[in-house]
Tab-separated table of C-alpha atoms and ligand atoms in Angstrom:
chain	number	residue	atom	x	y	z
A	1	UNK	CA	-11.797	7.536	27.057
A	2	UNK	CA	-14.519	5.259	25.730
A	3	UNK	CA	-13.898	1.599	26.458
A	4	UNK	CA	-15.785	-1.311	24.812
A	5	UNK	CA	-18.142	-2.959	27.309
A	6	UNK	CA	-17.967	-6.389	25.684
A	7	UNK	CA	-15.149	-8.239	24.013
A	8	UNK	CA	-15.602	-8.575	20.227
A	9	UNK	CA	-16.264	-12.238	19.404
A	10	UNK	CA	-14.290	-14.108	16.751
A	11	UNK	CA	-17.458	-14.320	14.629
A	12	UNK	CA	-18.099	-10.584	14.826
A	13	UNK	CA	-14.467	-9.768	14.105
A	14	UNK	CA	-14.640	-12.098	11.098
A	15	UNK	CA	-17.805	-10.434	9.838
A	16	UNK	CA	-16.187	-7.001	10.095
A	17	UNK	CA	-13.029	-8.144	8.298
A	18	UNK	CA	-14.881	-10.061	5.564
A	19	UNK	CA	-14.729	-6.940	3.363
A	20	UNK	CA	-11.101	-6.094	4.004
A	21	UNK	CA	-9.701	-8.246	1.218
A	22	UNK	CA	-12.226	-7.024	-1.360
A	23	UNK	CA	-10.743	-3.548	-1.716
A	24	UNK	CA	-7.560	-3.512	-3.794
A	25	UNK	CA	-4.767	-1.311	-2.502
A	26	UNK	CA	-5.232	1.747	-4.735
A	27	UNK	CA	-1.968	3.315	-3.541
A	28	UNK	CA	0.078	0.742	-5.490
A	29	UNK	CA	0.551	1.212	-9.210
A	30	UNK	CA	3.079	0.211	-11.838
A	31	UNK	CA	6.057	2.416	-12.690
A	32	UNK	CA	5.860	4.091	-16.118
A	33	UNK	CA	9.556	3.578	-16.737
A	34	UNK	CA	10.268	0.044	-15.497
A	35	UNK	CA	6.780	-1.383	-14.781
A	36	UNK	CA	7.748	-2.381	-11.235
A	37	UNK	CA	5.058	-1.973	-8.544
A	38	UNK	CA	5.485	1.347	-6.749
A	39	UNK	CA	3.556	3.570	-4.351
A	40	UNK	CA	1.492	6.354	-5.930
A	41	UNK	CA	2.956	9.889	-5.679
A	42	UNK	CA	6.318	8.453	-4.695
A	43	UNK	CA	9.613	7.899	-6.473
A	44	UNK	CA	10.062	4.426	-7.953
A	45	UNK	CA	12.711	2.725	-5.851
A	46	UNK	CA	13.641	0.306	-8.634
A	47	UNK	CA	14.669	2.809	-11.322
A	48	UNK	CA	14.682	6.081	-9.319
A	49	UNK	CA	12.332	8.012	-11.617
A	50	UNK	CA	9.320	10.171	-10.800
A	51	UNK	CA	6.920	11.209	-13.588
A	52	UNK	CA	9.450	10.315	-16.246
A	53	UNK	CA	12.381	12.180	-14.651
A	54	UNK	CA	15.455	10.597	-13.064
A	55	UNK	CA	15.613	11.872	-9.491
A	56	UNK	CA	17.492	9.131	-7.622
A	57	UNK	CA	19.918	6.324	-8.277
A	58	UNK	CA	17.603	3.337	-8.522
A	59	UNK	CA	18.110	-0.029	-6.893
A	60	UNK	CA	18.720	-1.588	-10.308
A	61	UNK	CA	21.502	0.939	-11.143
A	62	UNK	CA	23.468	0.769	-7.909
A	63	UNK	CA	26.919	-0.787	-8.023
B	1	LIG	ZN1	10.623	2.323	-12.088
């Protein structure tokens, strides 16, 4: 297995990570039904809907 010859300095690590915060997390979007943030292609955990259909009991509807 390839092993780094030199330890990455704090400056170099910082330079590499300078771009990390610039990219927004595209996997998060707002639910159509309740407008809560949810992960793309996944059931909304707040209201339990997926593409406008009720598929689960949402967090907001549980007793
Ligand atoms: Zn929702």
